[in-house]
mmCIF file of C-alpha atoms in Angstrom:
data_model
loop_
_atom_site.group_PDB
_atom_site.id
_atom_site.type_symbol
_atom_site.label_atom_id
_atom_site.label_comp_id
_atom_site.label_asym_id
_atom_site.label_seq_id
_atom_site.Cartn_x
_atom_site.Cartn_y
_atom_site.Cartn_z
ATOM 1 C CA MET A 1370 -0.002 -0.006 0.002
ATOM 2 C CA GLU A 1371 1.290 3.488 -0.871
ATOM 3 C CA SER A 1372 2.299 5.256 2.351
ATOM 4 C CA LEU A 1373 3.214 8.619 0.782
ATOM 5 C CA GLY A 1374 0.255 10.987 0.980
ATOM 6 C CA ILE A 1375 -0.426 14.005 -1.221
ATOM 7 C CA ALA A 1376 -1.144 17.330 0.434
ATOM 8 C CA ALA A 1377 -1.753 20.848 -0.903
ATOM 9 C CA GLN A 1378 0.490 23.550 0.492
ATOM 10 C CA LEU A 1379 -1.960 26.421 1.007
ATOM 11 C CA TYR A 1380 0.721 29.034 0.345
ATOM 12 C CA THR A 1381 0.118 28.247 -3.333
ATOM 13 C CA VAL A 1382 -3.349 29.856 -3.105
ATOM 14 C CA ARG A 1383 -2.481 32.508 -0.517
ATOM 15 C CA GLU A 1384 -4.209 35.268 -2.549
ATOM 16 C CA PHE A 1385 -7.474 33.346 -2.017
ATOM 17 C CA LEU A 1386 -7.095 33.051 1.781
ATOM 18 C CA LYS A 1387 -7.662 36.581 3.014
ATOM 19 C CA THR A 1388 -10.842 36.032 5.079
ATOM 20 C CA PRO A 1389 -12.519 33.068 6.786
ATOM 21 C CA ALA A 1390 -15.036 32.951 3.931
ATOM 22 C CA ASP A 1391 -12.179 32.854 1.408
ATOM 23 C CA ILE A 1392 -10.490 30.086 3.371
ATOM 24 C CA ALA A 1393 -13.711 28.047 3.451
ATOM 25 C CA ASP A 1394 -14.105 28.389 -0.316
ATOM 26 C CA ALA A 1395 -10.468 27.505 -1.021
ATOM 27 C CA LEU A 1396 -10.569 24.404 1.180
ATOM 28 C CA HIS A 1397 -13.701 23.253 -0.620
ATOM 29 C CA ARG A 1398 -12.059 23.713 -4.029
ATOM 30 C CA ILE A 1399 -8.957 21.834 -2.901
ATOM 31 C CA LYS A 1400 -11.071 18.947 -1.634
ATOM 32 C CA GLU A 1401 -12.906 18.843 -4.974
ATOM 33 C CA ILE A 1402 -9.583 18.489 -6.811
ATOM 34 C CA GLY A 1403 -8.978 15.335 -4.815
ATOM 35 C CA TYR A 1404 -6.590 16.383 -2.049
ATOM 36 C CA ARG A 1405 -7.235 14.888 1.352
ATOM 37 C CA ALA A 1406 -4.674 16.919 3.304
ATOM 38 C CA VAL A 1407 -3.279 20.424 3.469
ATOM 39 C CA GLN A 1408 -0.334 22.265 4.911
ATOM 40 C CA THR A 1409 -1.335 25.605 6.402
ATOM 41 C CA SER A 1410 0.684 28.641 5.345
ATOM 42 C CA GLY A 1411 -0.260 32.088 4.048
ATOM 43 C CA LEU A 1412 -3.693 32.231 5.703
ATOM 44 C CA GLY A 1413 -5.368 35.485 6.650
ATOM 45 C CA PRO A 1414 -6.758 36.014 10.154
ATOM 46 C CA ILE A 1415 -8.964 33.129 11.365
ATOM 47 C CA ALA A 1416 -9.671 31.709 14.800
ATOM 48 C CA PRO A 1417 -8.009 28.314 15.372
ATOM 49 C CA ARG A 1418 -11.332 26.653 16.224
ATOM 50 C CA GLU A 1419 -12.996 28.047 13.120
ATOM 51 C CA LEU A 1420 -10.162 26.700 10.973
ATOM 52 C CA LYS A 1421 -10.547 23.290 12.585
ATOM 53 C CA ASP A 1422 -14.281 23.344 11.893
ATOM 54 C CA LEU A 1423 -13.723 24.245 8.216
ATOM 55 C CA LEU A 1424 -11.198 21.429 7.807
ATOM 56 C CA ASP A 1425 -13.553 18.952 9.476
ATOM 57 C CA ARG A 1426 -16.423 20.056 7.269
ATOM 58 C CA GLU A 1427 -14.390 19.235 4.175
ATOM 59 C CA GLY A 1428 -12.883 16.074 5.639
ATOM 60 C CA LEU A 1429 -9.366 17.460 5.231
ATOM 61 C CA ILE A 1430 -6.320 16.548 7.350
ATOM 62 C CA MET A 1431 -3.873 19.224 8.404
ATOM 63 C CA CYS A 1432 -0.616 17.338 7.856
ATOM 64 C CA ASN A 1433 1.692 20.117 8.989
ATOM 65 C CA THR A 1434 2.118 23.864 9.340
ATOM 66 C CA HIS A 1435 4.549 26.635 8.665
ATOM 67 C CA THR A 1436 4.620 28.525 11.928
ATOM 68 C CA ALA A 1437 6.164 31.943 12.457
ATOM 69 C CA TYR A 1438 9.517 32.309 14.165
ATOM 70 C CA ASP A 1439 8.072 34.732 16.780
ATOM 71 C CA GLN A 1440 5.447 32.236 17.826
ATOM 72 C CA LEU A 1441 7.899 29.347 18.040
ATOM 73 C CA TRP A 1442 10.511 31.214 20.036
ATOM 74 C CA GLU A 1443 8.229 33.375 22.193
ATOM 75 C CA ASP A 1444 4.831 31.649 22.558
ATOM 76 C CA LEU A 1445 5.396 27.930 22.201
ATOM 77 C CA PRO A 1446 2.568 26.884 24.584
ATOM 78 C CA THR A 1447 0.038 28.467 22.197
ATOM 79 C CA VAL A 1448 1.628 26.700 19.223
ATOM 80 C CA ILE A 1449 1.316 23.394 21.031
ATOM 81 C CA GLU A 1450 -2.276 24.039 22.054
ATOM 82 C CA GLU A 1451 -3.311 24.963 18.521
ATOM 83 C CA HIS A 1452 -1.645 21.922 16.923
ATOM 84 C CA HIS A 1453 -3.366 19.600 19.385
ATOM 85 C CA LEU A 1454 -6.654 21.286 18.483
ATOM 86 C CA TRP A 1455 -5.979 20.721 14.790
ATOM 87 C CA ASP A 1456 -4.797 17.088 15.305
ATOM 88 C CA CYS A 1457 -1.602 18.127 13.528
ATOM 89 C CA ARG A 1458 1.608 16.459 14.656
ATOM 90 C CA HIS A 1459 4.104 18.269 12.453
ATOM 91 C CA VAL A 1460 5.306 21.835 12.934
ATOM 92 C CA ALA A 1461 7.783 23.527 10.574
ATOM 93 C CA ILE A 1462 9.488 26.880 10.205
ATOM 94 C CA GLY A 1463 9.495 28.268 6.666
ATOM 95 C CA SER A 1464 12.964 29.789 6.671
ATOM 96 C CA MET A 1465 15.885 30.852 8.804
ATOM 97 C CA PRO A 1466 15.258 34.441 9.994
ATOM 98 C CA ARG A 1467 17.524 37.078 8.483
ATOM 99 C CA PRO A 1468 19.483 37.916 11.681
ATOM 100 C CA TYR A 1469 20.888 34.364 11.704
ATOM 101 C CA ARG A 1470 21.680 34.526 7.998
ATOM 102 C CA GLU A 1471 23.575 37.771 8.411
ATOM 103 C CA GLU A 1472 25.949 36.060 10.844
ATOM 104 C CA GLY A 1473 27.170 33.597 8.217
ATOM 105 C CA ALA A 1474 28.389 30.243 9.587
ATOM 106 C CA ALA A 1475 27.954 31.424 13.200
ATOM 107 C CA GLY A 1476 24.269 31.990 12.523
ATOM 108 C CA TYR A 1477 23.812 28.397 11.362
ATOM 109 C CA HIS A 1478 25.565 27.121 14.492
ATOM 110 C CA ARG A 1479 23.362 29.292 16.680
ATOM 111 C CA PHE A 1480 20.136 28.453 14.871
ATOM 112 C CA ALA A 1481 20.881 24.704 15.018
ATOM 113 C CA LYS A 1482 21.240 24.897 18.796
ATOM 114 C CA GLU A 1483 18.210 27.088 19.407
ATOM 115 C CA ALA A 1484 15.974 25.178 16.991
ATOM 116 C CA SER A 1485 16.912 21.917 18.691
ATOM 117 C CA GLU A 1486 15.666 23.348 21.983
ATOM 118 C CA VAL A 1487 12.368 24.403 20.392
ATOM 119 C CA GLY A 1488 12.089 20.923 18.876
ATOM 120 C CA ARG A 1489 12.785 19.292 22.234
ATOM 121 C CA ARG A 1490 9.912 21.168 23.814
ATOM 122 C CA LEU A 1491 7.605 20.304 20.894
ATOM 123 C CA SER A 1492 8.662 16.637 21.157
ATOM 124 C CA GLU A 1493 7.693 16.583 24.827
ATOM 125 C CA ALA A 1494 4.193 17.593 23.638
ATOM 126 C CA GLY A 1495 4.059 14.809 21.044
ATOM 127 C CA LEU A 1496 4.900 17.052 18.064
ATOM 128 C CA THR A 1497 7.758 17.204 15.570
ATOM 129 C CA PHE A 1498 9.720 20.258 14.391
ATOM 130 C CA SER A 1499 11.150 20.611 10.867
ATOM 131 C CA TYR A 1500 13.109 23.141 8.857
ATOM 132 C CA HIS A 1501 12.082 24.196 5.344
ATOM 133 C CA ASN A 1502 14.962 25.238 3.091
ATOM 134 C CA HIS A 1503 15.391 27.642 0.236
ATOM 135 C CA SER A 1504 18.579 27.862 -1.783
ATOM 136 C CA PHE A 1505 20.553 30.337 0.332
ATOM 137 C CA GLU A 1506 21.408 27.481 2.731
ATOM 138 C CA LEU A 1507 23.491 25.878 -0.044
ATOM 139 C CA GLU A 1508 26.201 28.519 0.325
ATOM 140 C CA ARG A 1509 29.515 27.090 1.523
ATOM 141 C CA PHE A 1510 31.217 28.158 4.727
ATOM 142 C CA ASP A 1511 34.734 26.722 5.236
ATOM 143 C CA GLY A 1512 33.895 23.802 2.964
ATOM 144 C CA ARG A 1513 30.480 22.974 4.459
ATOM 145 C CA LEU A 1514 27.095 23.917 3.124
ATOM 146 C CA GLY A 1515 24.932 25.949 5.455
ATOM 147 C CA LEU A 1516 22.325 23.199 5.247
ATOM 148 C CA GLU A 1517 24.968 20.629 6.283
ATOM 149 C CA ILE A 1518 25.911 22.745 9.288
ATOM 150 C CA LEU A 1519 22.240 23.023 10.263
ATOM 151 C CA TYR A 1520 21.541 19.285 10.174
ATOM 152 C CA GLN A 1521 24.934 18.098 11.464
ATOM 153 C CA GLU A 1522 24.922 20.385 14.470
ATOM 154 C CA SER A 1523 21.236 20.130 15.461
ATOM 155 C CA ASP A 1524 19.827 17.228 17.451
ATOM 156 C CA PRO A 1525 18.257 14.813 14.939
ATOM 157 C CA ARG A 1526 15.683 13.832 17.537
ATOM 158 C CA TYR A 1527 14.396 17.392 17.699
ATOM 159 C CA LEU A 1528 15.064 19.114 14.385
ATOM 160 C CA GLN A 1529 13.929 17.347 11.275
ATOM 161 C CA GLY A 1530 13.932 18.305 7.608
ATOM 162 C CA GLU A 1531 11.361 19.582 5.150
ATOM 163 C CA ILE A 1532 13.337 19.489 1.916
ATOM 164 C CA ASP A 1533 11.992 21.660 -0.902
ATOM 165 C CA THR A 1534 12.797 19.962 -4.201
ATOM 166 C CA TYR A 1535 12.760 23.173 -6.272
ATOM 167 C CA TRP A 1536 15.011 25.150 -3.961
ATOM 168 C CA VAL A 1537 17.570 22.341 -3.651
ATOM 169 C CA GLN A 1538 17.718 22.146 -7.426
ATOM 170 C CA HIS A 1539 17.883 25.968 -7.615
ATOM 171 C CA GLY A 1540 20.917 25.899 -5.345
ATOM 172 C CA GLY A 1541 22.746 23.477 -7.615
ATOM 173 C CA ALA A 1542 22.267 20.391 -5.447
ATOM 174 C CA ASP A 1543 20.445 17.083 -5.970
ATOM 175 C CA PRO A 1544 16.965 16.738 -4.394
ATOM 176 C CA VAL A 1545 17.223 12.937 -4.475
ATOM 177 C CA ALA A 1546 20.527 13.004 -2.609
ATOM 178 C CA TRP A 1547 19.258 15.449 -0.002
ATOM 179 C CA ILE A 1548 16.121 13.424 0.670
ATOM 180 C CA GLY A 1549 18.414 10.426 1.191
ATOM 181 C CA LYS A 1550 20.624 12.372 3.610
ATOM 182 C CA LEU A 1551 17.597 12.942 5.859
ATOM 183 C CA LYS A 1552 16.295 9.380 5.870
ATOM 184 C CA ASP A 1553 14.039 8.763 8.885
ATOM 185 C CA ARG A 1554 14.346 12.453 9.763
ATOM 186 C CA MET A 1555 11.732 14.018 7.476
ATOM 187 C CA PRO A 1556 7.968 13.594 7.767
ATOM 188 C CA VAL A 1557 7.120 16.059 4.974
ATOM 189 C CA VAL A 1558 8.803 17.018 1.671
ATOM 190 C CA HIS A 1559 7.825 20.036 -0.455
ATOM 191 C CA PHE A 1560 7.123 18.935 -4.000
ATOM 192 C CA LYS A 1561 7.815 21.718 -6.454
ATOM 193 C CA ASP A 1562 8.989 21.381 -10.073
ATOM 194 C CA MET A 1563 11.372 23.566 -12.047
ATOM 195 C CA ALA A 1564 11.078 24.400 -15.741
ATOM 196 C CA VAL A 1565 13.087 26.796 -17.928
ATOM 197 C CA VAL A 1566 11.426 29.646 -19.883
ATOM 198 C CA ASP A 1567 13.556 31.993 -21.984
ATOM 199 C CA GLY A 1568 16.647 30.726 -20.192
ATOM 200 C CA THR A 1569 15.263 31.435 -16.714
ATOM 201 C CA PRO A 1570 14.233 28.872 -14.070
ATOM 202 C CA VAL A 1571 10.525 29.055 -13.255
ATOM 203 C CA TYR A 1572 8.146 27.207 -10.952
ATOM 204 C CA ALA A 1573 6.166 24.461 -12.636
ATOM 205 C CA GLU A 1574 3.442 21.971 -11.821
ATOM 206 C CA ILE A 1575 4.706 18.549 -10.733
ATOM 207 C CA GLY A 1576 5.691 16.587 -13.841
ATOM 208 C CA GLU A 1577 5.641 19.662 -16.088
ATOM 209 C CA GLY A 1578 9.242 20.631 -15.421
ATOM 210 C CA ASN A 1579 12.644 18.944 -15.378
ATOM 211 C CA LEU A 1580 13.049 17.386 -11.926
ATOM 212 C CA ASN A 1581 13.671 13.657 -11.569
ATOM 213 C CA TRP A 1582 10.308 12.612 -10.163
ATOM 214 C CA PRO A 1583 10.816 8.822 -10.331
ATOM 215 C CA GLY A 1584 14.013 9.271 -8.339
ATOM 216 C CA ILE A 1585 12.407 11.736 -5.912
ATOM 217 C CA LEU A 1586 9.457 9.435 -5.241
ATOM 218 C CA ASP A 1587 11.709 6.419 -4.671
ATOM 219 C CA ALA A 1588 13.891 8.480 -2.313
ATOM 220 C CA CYS A 1589 10.847 9.666 -0.346
ATOM 221 C CA ARG A 1590 9.590 6.141 0.096
ATOM 222 C CA ASP A 1591 13.010 4.915 1.210
ATOM 223 C CA ALA A 1592 13.410 7.845 3.609
ATOM 224 C CA GLY A 1593 10.094 7.206 5.364
ATOM 225 C CA VAL A 1594 8.454 10.464 4.253
ATOM 226 C CA GLU A 1595 4.771 10.623 5.217
ATOM 227 C CA TRP A 1596 3.521 13.520 3.096
ATOM 228 C CA CYS A 1597 4.467 15.292 -0.103
ATOM 229 C CA ALA A 1598 3.162 18.863 0.101
ATOM 230 C CA VAL A 1599 2.557 20.258 -3.386
ATOM 231 C CA GLU A 1600 3.524 23.917 -3.640
ATOM 232 C CA GLN A 1601 4.141 26.609 -6.251
ATOM 233 C CA ASP A 1602 5.409 29.962 -5.060
ATOM 234 C CA THR A 1603 4.252 31.535 -8.325
ATOM 235 C CA CYS A 1604 1.867 30.006 -10.878
ATOM 236 C CA ARG A 1605 1.634 30.878 -14.562
ATOM 237 C CA ARG A 1606 -2.065 29.986 -14.541
ATOM 238 C CA ASP A 1607 -4.843 29.901 -11.982
ATOM 239 C CA PRO A 1608 -3.263 28.436 -8.781
ATOM 240 C CA PHE A 1609 -6.100 25.969 -8.284
ATOM 241 C CA GLU A 1610 -5.582 24.709 -11.841
ATOM 242 C CA SER A 1611 -1.884 24.321 -11.047
ATOM 243 C CA LEU A 1612 -2.724 22.288 -7.942
ATOM 244 C CA ALA A 1613 -5.055 20.131 -10.022
ATOM 245 C CA ILE A 1614 -2.399 19.446 -12.683
ATOM 246 C CA SER A 1615 0.151 18.473 -10.021
ATOM 247 C CA PHE A 1616 -2.392 16.234 -8.315
ATOM 248 C CA ARG A 1617 -3.323 14.433 -11.549
ATOM 249 C CA ASN A 1618 0.317 13.972 -12.515
ATOM 250 C CA LEU A 1619 1.218 12.522 -9.133
ATOM 251 C CA ARG A 1620 -1.712 10.118 -9.359
ATOM 252 C CA GLU A 1621 -0.415 9.033 -12.781
ATOM 253 C CA MET A 1622 2.987 8.470 -11.154
ATOM 254 C CA GLY A 1623 1.376 6.009 -8.765
ATOM 255 C CA LEU A 1624 0.501 8.068 -5.672
ATOM 256 C CA HIS A 1625 -2.982 7.677 -4.208
#
């Protein structure tokens, strides 16, 4: 039985998530495409209970979140309470805040230590904590990639990965290899394709670009990934149509 689930990363349709009514409509449209799970990111103001009710109405699972740095570092009890309400086990941070990045290698060392402590406290509450990369983490510092520093110097029990296939490729690295590096340390992977238009890399629907999807899928299965979260930062068509194309193509690749 296929254990890798397909989720829609709501950041893809963030322009349609401004109000609770917008969110309700977007969740309904995503369910109609065929998705059974979502990752929350880019939502406008909505009460946690109302969001839970909307998800339950559509029969959608919240597989993980992108949660703001300020909340994670300054108000973790609320983060924990909300994730328990949503029946969501996986918490992620969408990027390393700029103050750490401006420190160079020292910032990666510091973030790895501090994020491990956040992850330890989440783990005590039955939750996981993951880091979502872009391509800036693939800069080298004294022979090591920033992303290598982050994962080598954090506690693997408490800081896990959320590899983004597009951004790894954008940084000149191999998504398949990076998924393999984080075997048994990554509940969610961001699925995002890359195409080339007029000599420039662009976001593309899954299967419509140039990434090695057979290899990525095999690597995810081998690494114990639970969810692939489909995302496009920018769509060249209606974002819901983009989500639908990605969903159909993943189904054709054997995911269910």
